[in-house]
PDB file of C-alpha atoms in Angstrom:
ATOM      1  CA  MET A 111       0.000   0.000   0.000  1.00 85.00           C
ATOM      2  CA  LYS A 112       1.159   3.527  -0.750  1.00 92.00           C
ATOM      3  CA  LYS A 113       2.188   5.456   2.363  1.00 97.00           C
ATOM      4  CA  GLN A 114       1.992   9.015   1.029  1.00 98.00           C
ATOM      5  CA  ILE A 115       0.186  10.860  -1.768  1.00 99.00           C
ATOM      6  CA  PHE A 116       0.290  14.366  -3.189  1.00 99.00           C
ATOM      7  CA  ILE A 117      -3.012  16.025  -4.111  1.00 99.00           C
ATOM      8  CA  THR A 118      -2.934  18.581  -6.901  1.00 99.00           C
ATOM      9  CA  GLY A 119      -5.570  20.163  -9.101  1.00 98.00           C
ATOM     10  CA  THR A 120      -6.167  21.626 -12.510  1.00 98.00           C
ATOM     11  CA  ASP A 121      -7.103  24.962 -10.916  1.00 93.00           C
ATOM     12  CA  THR A 122      -7.612  26.656  -7.581  1.00 91.00           C
ATOM     13  CA  GLY A 123     -10.870  25.958  -5.756  1.00 92.00           C
ATOM     14  CA  ILE A 124     -11.210  22.711  -7.690  1.00 95.00           C
ATOM     15  CA  GLY A 125     -11.873  20.452  -4.683  1.00 96.00           C
ATOM     16  CA  LYS A 126      -8.439  19.217  -3.590  1.00 97.00           C
ATOM     17  CA  THR A 127      -9.250  19.644   0.089  1.00 96.00           C
ATOM     18  CA  TYR A 128     -12.587  17.868  -0.269  1.00 97.00           C
ATOM     19  CA  VAL A 129     -10.924  14.878  -1.931  1.00 98.00           C
ATOM     20  CA  SER A 130      -8.215  14.929   0.766  1.00 98.00           C
ATOM     21  CA  TYR A 131     -10.986  14.898   3.374  1.00 98.00           C
ATOM     22  CA  LEU A 132     -12.758  11.940   1.743  1.00 98.00           C
ATOM     23  CA  ILE A 133      -9.566   9.888   1.538  1.00 98.00           C
ATOM     24  CA  ALA A 134      -8.616  10.711   5.120  1.00 98.00           C
ATOM     25  CA  LYS A 135     -12.069   9.841   6.433  1.00 98.00           C
ATOM     26  CA  VAL A 136     -12.143   6.440   4.721  1.00 98.00           C
ATOM     27  CA  LEU A 137      -8.671   5.502   5.956  1.00 98.00           C
ATOM     28  CA  ILE A 138      -9.301   6.757   9.509  1.00 98.00           C
ATOM     29  CA  ASN A 139     -12.492   4.680   9.624  1.00 98.00           C
ATOM     30  CA  LYS A 140     -10.304   1.670   8.826  1.00 97.00           C
ATOM     31  CA  GLY A 141      -8.111   2.391  11.828  1.00 98.00           C
ATOM     32  CA  ILE A 142      -5.200   3.901   9.904  1.00 98.00           C
ATOM     33  CA  LYS A 143      -3.293   6.777  11.493  1.00 98.00           C
ATOM     34  CA  VAL A 144      -3.624   9.510   8.858  1.00 98.00           C
ATOM     35  CA  GLY A 145      -1.726  12.785   8.714  1.00 99.00           C
ATOM     36  CA  TYR A 146      -2.392  15.793   6.498  1.00 98.00           C
ATOM     37  CA  PHE A 147       0.208  18.306   5.351  1.00 98.00           C
ATOM     38  CA  LYS A 148      -0.492  21.474   3.417  1.00 97.00           C
ATOM     39  CA  PRO A 149       2.911  23.201   3.514  1.00 98.00           C
ATOM     40  CA  ILE A 150       1.547  26.541   2.335  1.00 97.00           C
ATOM     41  CA  GLU A 151      -1.949  27.958   2.572  1.00 95.00           C
ATOM     42  CA  THR A 152      -2.865  31.359   1.224  1.00 95.00           C
ATOM     43  CA  GLY A 153      -6.110  33.230   1.788  1.00 94.00           C
ATOM     44  CA  CYS A 154      -6.057  32.703   5.572  1.00 92.00           C
ATOM     45  CA  MET A 155      -8.344  35.534   6.696  1.00 80.00           C
ATOM     46  CA  PRO A 156      -7.775  34.851   9.548  1.00 83.00           C
ATOM     47  CA  ASP A 157      -8.403  31.095   9.611  1.00 87.00           C
ATOM     48  CA  CYS A 158      -6.855  28.621   7.186  1.00 91.00           C
ATOM     49  CA  GLU A 159     -10.048  26.820   6.209  1.00 88.00           C
ATOM     50  CA  ASP A 160      -8.440  23.889   4.349  1.00 89.00           C
ATOM     51  CA  ALA A 161      -6.264  22.938   7.304  1.00 91.00           C
ATOM     52  CA  LYS A 162      -9.148  23.486   9.708  1.00 91.00           C
ATOM     53  CA  LYS A 163     -11.368  21.044   7.799  1.00 92.00           C
ATOM     54  CA  LEU A 164      -8.774  18.265   7.813  1.00 96.00           C
ATOM     55  CA  SER A 165      -7.634  18.837  11.379  1.00 96.00           C
ATOM     56  CA  SER A 166     -11.217  18.205  12.485  1.00 95.00           C
ATOM     57  CA  ILE A 167     -10.844  14.540  11.514  1.00 97.00           C
ATOM     58  CA  THR A 168      -7.085  13.891  11.830  1.00 98.00           C
ATOM     59  CA  GLY A 169      -6.834  15.568  15.229  1.00 97.00           C
ATOM     60  CA  GLN A 170      -3.682  17.455  14.259  1.00 98.00           C
ATOM     61  CA  ASP A 171      -2.705  20.918  15.412  1.00 96.00           C
ATOM     62  CA  ILE A 172      -2.869  23.538  12.665  1.00 95.00           C
ATOM     63  CA  ASP A 173       0.808  24.343  13.169  1.00 95.00           C
ATOM     64  CA  GLU A 174       1.718  20.767  12.265  1.00 98.00           C
ATOM     65  CA  ILE A 175      -0.402  20.881   9.121  1.00 97.00           C
ATOM     66  CA  ILE A 176       0.728  24.271   7.785  1.00 97.00           C
ATOM     67  CA  LEU A 177       4.212  25.770   7.872  1.00 97.00           C
ATOM     68  CA  TYR A 178       3.454  28.975   5.953  1.00 97.00           C
ATOM     69  CA  LYS A 179       0.197  30.923   6.322  1.00 96.00           C
ATOM     70  CA  PHE A 180      -0.555  33.961   4.177  1.00 96.00           C
ATOM     71  CA  LYS A 181      -3.446  36.396   4.213  1.00 95.00           C
ATOM     72  CA  ASN A 182      -3.611  37.148   0.476  1.00 94.00           C
ATOM     73  CA  PRO A 183      -5.387  34.561  -1.743  1.00 95.00           C
ATOM     74  CA  VAL A 184      -2.624  34.422  -4.357  1.00 97.00           C
ATOM     75  CA  ALA A 185       0.183  32.120  -5.489  1.00 98.00           C
ATOM     76  CA  PRO A 186       2.723  31.419  -2.716  1.00 98.00           C
ATOM     77  CA  LEU A 187       5.507  33.299  -4.535  1.00 98.00           C
ATOM     78  CA  VAL A 188       3.349  36.428  -4.709  1.00 98.00           C
ATOM     79  CA  ALA A 189       2.190  36.000  -1.108  1.00 98.00           C
ATOM     80  CA  GLU A 190       5.710  35.710   0.285  1.00 98.00           C
ATOM     81  CA  ARG A 191       6.760  38.863  -1.550  1.00 98.00           C
ATOM     82  CA  GLU A 192       3.724  40.854  -0.459  1.00 97.00           C
ATOM     83  CA  GLU A 193       3.925  39.755   3.172  1.00 97.00           C
ATOM     84  CA  ASN A 194       7.721  39.625   3.431  1.00 97.00           C
ATOM     85  CA  LYS A 195       7.790  36.029   4.652  1.00 96.00           C
ATOM     86  CA  LYS A 196      10.315  33.817   2.838  1.00 97.00           C
ATOM     87  CA  ILE A 197       9.318  30.223   2.046  1.00 98.00           C
ATOM     88  CA  GLU A 198      12.176  27.792   2.672  1.00 98.00           C
ATOM     89  CA  ILE A 199      11.892  24.588   0.645  1.00 98.00           C
ATOM     90  CA  GLN A 200      14.312  22.695   2.875  1.00 98.00           C
ATOM     91  CA  ARG A 201      12.120  23.412   5.888  1.00 99.00           C
ATOM     92  CA  ILE A 202       9.142  21.958   4.018  1.00 99.00           C
ATOM     93  CA  LEU A 203      11.092  18.860   2.972  1.00 99.00           C
ATOM     94  CA  SER A 204      12.371  18.293   6.510  1.00 99.00           C
ATOM     95  CA  HIS A 205       8.862  18.572   7.972  1.00 99.00           C
ATOM     96  CA  LEU A 206       7.610  16.177   5.303  1.00 99.00           C
ATOM     97  CA  GLU A 207      10.128  13.552   6.437  1.00 98.00           C
ATOM     98  CA  TYR A 208       9.041  14.037  10.050  1.00 98.00           C
ATOM     99  CA  LEU A 209       5.371  13.519   9.151  1.00 98.00           C
ATOM    100  CA  LYS A 210       6.153  10.455   7.030  1.00 98.00           C
ATOM    101  CA  GLU A 211       7.664   8.837  10.108  1.00 98.00           C
ATOM    102  CA  LYS A 212       4.823   9.901  12.403  1.00 98.00           C
ATOM    103  CA  TYR A 213       1.831   8.721  10.349  1.00 98.00           C
ATOM    104  CA  ASP A 214       0.874   5.456   8.676  1.00 98.00           C
ATOM    105  CA  PHE A 215      -0.527   7.393   5.722  1.00 98.00           C
ATOM    106  CA  LEU A 216       0.211  11.003   4.789  1.00 99.00           C
ATOM    107  CA  ILE A 217      -1.842  13.235   2.496  1.00 99.00           C
ATOM    108  CA  VAL A 218       0.125  16.200   1.149  1.00 99.00           C
ATOM    109  CA  GLU A 219      -1.849  18.936  -0.611  1.00 98.00           C
ATOM    110  CA  GLY A 220      -0.529  21.642  -2.896  1.00 97.00           C
ATOM    111  CA  ALA A 221      -1.889  25.134  -3.518  1.00 95.00           C
ATOM    112  CA  GLY A 222      -3.572  25.505  -6.900  1.00 93.00           C
ATOM    113  CA  GLY A 223      -2.071  23.502  -9.756  1.00 97.00           C
ATOM    114  CA  VAL A 224       1.307  21.974 -10.540  1.00 98.00           C
ATOM    115  CA  SER A 225       2.775  25.029 -12.273  1.00 98.00           C
ATOM    116  CA  VAL A 226       1.967  27.390  -9.403  1.00 98.00           C
ATOM    117  CA  PRO A 227       5.154  29.187  -8.286  1.00 99.00           C
ATOM    118  CA  ILE A 228       6.117  28.573  -4.662  1.00 99.00           C
ATOM    119  CA  THR A 229       9.297  30.592  -4.229  1.00 99.00           C
ATOM    120  CA  LYS A 230      12.654  31.326  -5.810  1.00 97.00           C
ATOM    121  CA  LYS A 231      15.366  28.767  -5.090  1.00 95.00           C
ATOM    122  CA  ASP A 232      18.922  28.989  -6.377  1.00 94.00           C
ATOM    123  CA  GLY A 233      17.904  31.865  -8.637  1.00 95.00           C
ATOM    124  CA  LYS A 234      15.041  29.959 -10.307  1.00 97.00           C
ATOM    125  CA  ILE A 235      11.307  29.875  -9.675  1.00 98.00           C
ATOM    126  CA  TYR A 236      10.384  26.683  -7.832  1.00 99.00           C
ATOM    127  CA  THR A 237       6.949  25.221  -8.632  1.00 98.00           C
ATOM    128  CA  TYR A 238       4.905  22.286  -7.404  1.00 98.00           C
ATOM    129  CA  LEU A 239       6.306  20.305 -10.324  1.00 98.00           C
ATOM    130  CA  ASP A 240       9.721  20.748  -8.753  1.00 98.00           C
ATOM    131  CA  PHE A 241       8.280  19.696  -5.403  1.00 98.00           C
ATOM    132  CA  ILE A 242       6.836  16.520  -6.932  1.00 98.00           C
ATOM    133  CA  ASN A 243      10.191  15.807  -8.534  1.00 98.00           C
ATOM    134  CA  ASP A 244      12.115  16.374  -5.292  1.00 98.00           C
ATOM    135  CA  THR A 245       9.808  14.284  -3.105  1.00 98.00           C
ATOM    136  CA  ASN A 246       8.808  11.486  -5.513  1.00 98.00           C
ATOM    137  CA  LEU A 247       5.325  11.569  -4.031  1.00 98.00           C
ATOM    138  CA  PRO A 248       2.730   9.753  -6.179  1.00 98.00           C
ATOM    139  CA  VAL A 249       0.140  12.225  -7.447  1.00 99.00           C
ATOM    140  CA  VAL A 250      -3.645  12.432  -7.377  1.00 99.00           C
ATOM    141  CA  ILE A 251      -5.152  14.994  -9.768  1.00 99.00           C
ATOM    142  CA  VAL A 252      -8.445  16.711  -8.941  1.00 99.00           C
ATOM    143  CA  ALA A 253     -10.250  18.263 -11.905  1.00 98.00           C
ATOM    144  CA  ARG A 254     -13.752  19.483 -12.573  1.00 97.00           C
ATOM    145  CA  ALA A 255     -16.217  17.119 -14.166  1.00 97.00           C
ATOM    146  CA  ASN A 256     -17.904  19.490 -16.604  1.00 96.00           C
ATOM    147  CA  LEU A 257     -17.199  21.130 -19.950  1.00 96.00           C
ATOM    148  CA  GLY A 258     -13.623  22.357 -20.372  1.00 95.00           C
ATOM    149  CA  THR A 259     -11.952  19.796 -18.151  1.00 98.00           C
ATOM    150  CA  ILE A 260     -10.382  17.776 -20.961  1.00 98.00           C
ATOM    151  CA  ASN A 261      -7.818  20.411 -21.902  1.00 98.00           C
ATOM    152  CA  HIS A 262      -6.896  21.342 -18.315  1.00 98.00           C
ATOM    153  CA  THR A 263      -6.608  17.730 -17.190  1.00 99.00           C
ATOM    154  CA  TYR A 264      -4.621  16.678 -20.245  1.00 99.00           C
ATOM    155  CA  LEU A 265      -2.112  19.497 -19.729  1.00 98.00           C
ATOM    156  CA  THR A 266      -1.761  18.791 -15.999  1.00 99.00           C
ATOM    157  CA  PHE A 267      -1.293  15.062 -16.552  1.00 99.00           C
ATOM    158  CA  ASN A 268       1.396  15.557 -19.170  1.00 98.00           C
ATOM    159  CA  ALA A 269       3.181  18.252 -17.180  1.00 98.00           C
ATOM    160  CA  ILE A 270       3.570  15.790 -14.304  1.00 99.00           C
ATOM    161  CA  LYS A 271       4.714  13.043 -16.660  1.00 98.00           C
ATOM    162  CA  SER A 272       7.323  15.399 -18.145  1.00 97.00           C
ATOM    163  CA  TYR A 273       8.854  15.552 -14.655  1.00 95.00           C
ATOM    164  CA  GLN A 274       8.743  11.735 -14.398  1.00 96.00           C
ATOM    165  CA  GLY A 275       5.980  11.929 -11.793  1.00 98.00           C
ATOM    166  CA  GLU A 276       3.843   8.927 -10.874  1.00 98.00           C
ATOM    167  CA  ILE A 277       0.106   9.544 -11.264  1.00 99.00           C
ATOM    168  CA  LEU A 278      -2.235   7.359  -9.229  1.00 98.00           C
ATOM    169  CA  SER A 279      -5.649   8.636 -10.238  1.00 99.00           C
ATOM    170  CA  ILE A 280      -7.765  11.501 -11.503  1.00 99.00           C
ATOM    171  CA  PHE A 281     -10.928  12.651  -9.733  1.00 99.00           C
ATOM    172  CA  LEU A 282     -13.508  14.561 -11.763  1.00 98.00           C
ATOM    173  CA  ASN A 283     -15.148  16.616  -9.039  1.00 98.00           C
ATOM    174  CA  LYS A 284     -18.644  18.061  -8.661  1.00 95.00           C
ATOM    175  CA  ALA A 285     -20.294  15.653 -11.059  1.00 95.00           C
ATOM    176  CA  SER A 286     -24.008  16.392 -11.252  1.00 93.00           C
ATOM    177  CA  LYS A 287     -27.009  14.096 -10.892  1.00 88.00           C
ATOM    178  CA  ASN A 288     -28.188  15.111 -14.359  1.00 92.00           C
ATOM    179  CA  PRO A 289     -24.998  15.384 -16.436  1.00 94.00           C
ATOM    180  CA  ASP A 290     -24.945  16.911 -19.887  1.00 95.00           C
ATOM    181  CA  LEU A 291     -23.198  15.260 -22.831  1.00 97.00           C
ATOM    182  CA  ALA A 292     -19.779  16.741 -22.003  1.00 96.00           C
ATOM    183  CA  GLU A 293     -19.886  15.553 -18.410  1.00 95.00           C
ATOM    184  CA  LYS A 294     -21.093  12.102 -19.427  1.00 96.00           C
ATOM    185  CA  THR A 295     -18.225  11.613 -21.860  1.00 98.00           C
ATOM    186  CA  ASN A 296     -15.281  13.444 -20.244  1.00 98.00           C
ATOM    187  CA  LYS A 297     -14.091  10.423 -18.284  1.00 98.00           C
ATOM    188  CA  GLN A 298     -14.020   8.140 -21.322  1.00 98.00           C
ATOM    189  CA  ILE A 299     -12.376  10.697 -23.602  1.00 99.00           C
ATOM    190  CA  LEU A 300      -9.676  11.465 -21.036  1.00 99.00           C
ATOM    191  CA  SER A 301      -9.035   7.777 -20.542  1.00 99.00           C
ATOM    192  CA  GLU A 302      -8.549   7.319 -24.283  1.00 99.00           C
ATOM    193  CA  MET A 303      -6.348  10.403 -24.665  1.00 99.00           C
ATOM    194  CA  LEU A 304      -4.144   9.683 -21.656  1.00 99.00           C
ATOM    195  CA  LEU A 305      -4.157   5.882 -21.942  1.00 99.00           C
ATOM    196  CA  PHE A 306      -5.081   5.902 -18.269  1.00 98.00           C
ATOM    197  CA  GLU A 307      -7.943   4.088 -16.544  1.00 98.00           C
ATOM    198  CA  ASP A 308      -8.030   5.214 -12.914  1.00 98.00           C
ATOM    199  CA  ILE A 309     -10.412   8.142 -13.366  1.00 99.00           C
ATOM    200  CA  PHE A 310     -13.317   8.550 -10.942  1.00 98.00           C
ATOM    201  CA  TYR A 311     -16.268  10.905 -10.614  1.00 97.00           C
ATOM    202  CA  ILE A 312     -16.873  12.685  -7.303  1.00 98.00           C
ATOM    203  CA  PHE A 313     -20.480  13.825  -6.988  1.00 96.00           C
ATOM    204  CA  GLU A 314     -21.762  17.157  -5.756  1.00 93.00           C
ATOM    205  CA  ASP A 315     -23.476  17.057  -2.336  1.00 92.00           C
ATOM    206  CA  GLU A 316     -23.312  13.247  -2.097  1.00 96.00           C
ATOM    207  CA  GLU A 317     -20.730  12.534   0.584  1.00 97.00           C
ATOM    208  CA  GLU A 318     -21.795   8.966   1.371  1.00 98.00           C
ATOM    209  CA  LYS A 319     -21.662   8.024  -2.297  1.00 97.00           C
ATOM    210  CA  ASN A 320     -18.248   9.659  -2.623  1.00 98.00           C
ATOM    211  CA  LEU A 321     -16.889   7.830   0.426  1.00 98.00           C
ATOM    212  CA  LYS A 322     -17.919   4.543  -1.187  1.00 98.00           C
ATOM    213  CA  ILE A 323     -16.093   5.519  -4.393  1.00 98.00           C
ATOM    214  CA  ILE A 324     -12.941   6.158  -2.363  1.00 98.00           C
ATOM    215  CA  GLU A 325     -13.310   2.898  -0.467  1.00 98.00           C
ATOM    216  CA  ASN A 326     -14.291   0.666  -3.371  1.00 98.00           C
ATOM    217  CA  GLU A 327     -12.241   2.194  -6.193  1.00 97.00           C
ATOM    218  CA  PHE A 328      -9.420   4.453  -4.996  1.00 98.00           C
ATOM    219  CA  LEU A 329      -8.176   2.132  -2.245  1.00 97.00           C
ATOM    220  CA  LYS A 330      -7.573  -0.524  -4.899  1.00 96.00           C
ATOM    221  CA  VAL A 331      -5.229   1.921  -6.628  1.00 97.00           C
ATOM    222  CA  ILE A 332      -3.134   2.723  -3.563  1.00 96.00           C
ATOM    223  CA  GLU A 333      -3.079  -0.904  -2.451  1.00 93.00           C
ATOM    224  CA  SER A 334      -1.813  -2.211  -5.797  1.00 84.00           C
TER     225      SER A 334
END
């Protein structure tokens, strides 16, 4: 079974934290000691809502979950410049190793998508693609289910592959009860384009159904 995963998305506000919550809840219900790590959260005004949601089920202190909190809802690189608070990648990597030892299963969540700039390191902009490359964490992509998702998901998938990243699954979030033609076919078209089968719908306002999808489908992926 995989011990750690990295949750990314095709956009901000796409549902990464909700998917993290679903995965954590299923594993905790199975008696697994789950930790959650969101190294950087922006838009904390004043509370960091993503961390707060996950801490409610993992029992972690917010300070263990988040290392860098910013008020402005912008990319981490912009936030650190505006608020004069430097993000240190080595500090994040060291805390990651600590959490990997502490928990049976660790969910790590990024901010926005894979090309979001985190900071400048060694004179170059460091993105979440670099983070994936440095940590070798297997990746879960969260995308929207409706029209327009094919292009965004395809680009995200191939960006990760270009950095030799391992992709575990794709979740198409906020699927509706009455899908239109695009939503009905997005999963199949993406599977054909990416030559990738582990794509799952997550349904809007149907938590119990979504928990069963995690338990019956996604756990097979991380256990293989």
